[in-house]
Amino acid sequence: MGFSALLTLKSRYKLKPMVDKYDYKQLLQRLMNNLPEKSTKSDWFEVPHVQLSVTRKRSEIENFKEICDLFQREPQQLYLYLTKRLGAAGTIEGNKLVLNNQVSQEQVDALIKKYYEEYVRCPVCGRPDTVLEKRGRLYFLKCLACGAETPVKNPLKS
């Protein structure tokens, strides 16, 4: 619809501007009243702490499966990420990851947090609602909340 068509409609129906009905301050106040309450919590999603039990030769991450489910990632992917960076062989046994090495709680917590920042959290909106997609040789972090797609390093090799 062109500008001349709008002028014809305006003259035909004697349209009045809505500015006369509402004051700017009234509209602003109405908008402010309809906004949702501001969250007091700065980050609603918290990376879980690892429940680690260490023996002389082994370390077991008891809540490994829960962390994978929370991140919405395959256990095999997080397993490869952790074992490569910790330099320890390991196996997935049920809901836990068993590492054939002694590791510290802080060390594993730091790696889980780093994995979350690199391969789970959307760099655009900060939400954890993402999926990791492989296209050809490249990996993309696709956010289900805002739709952003960000290229990431190969989580299985890096």
mmCIF file of C-alpha atoms in Angstrom, residues 24-38:
data_model
loop_
_atom_site.group_PDB
_atom_site.id
_atom_site.type_symbol
_atom_site.label_atom_id
_atom_site.label_comp_id
_atom_site.label_asym_id
_atom_site.label_seq_id
_atom_site.Cartn_x
_atom_site.Cartn_y
_atom_site.Cartn_z
ATOM 1 C CA TYR A 24 3.456 9.807 26.425
ATOM 2 C CA LYS A 25 3.840 9.508 30.199
ATOM 3 C CA GLN A 26 0.622 7.454 30.434
ATOM 4 C CA LEU A 27 1.848 5.058 27.745
ATOM 5 C CA LEU A 28 5.228 4.754 29.425
ATOM 6 C CA GLN A 29 3.632 4.062 32.810
ATOM 7 C CA ARG A 30 1.342 1.447 31.246
ATOM 8 C CA LEU A 31 4.348 -0.250 29.680
ATOM 9 C CA MET A 32 6.299 -0.233 32.952
ATOM 10 C CA ASN A 33 3.334 -1.739 34.826
ATOM 11 C CA ASN A 34 3.109 -4.619 32.334
ATOM 12 C CA LEU A 35 6.805 -5.559 32.457
ATOM 13 C CA PRO A 36 7.631 -8.753 34.384
ATOM 14 C CA GLU A 37 9.428 -8.480 37.699
ATOM 15 C CA LYS A 38 13.179 -8.226 37.391
#
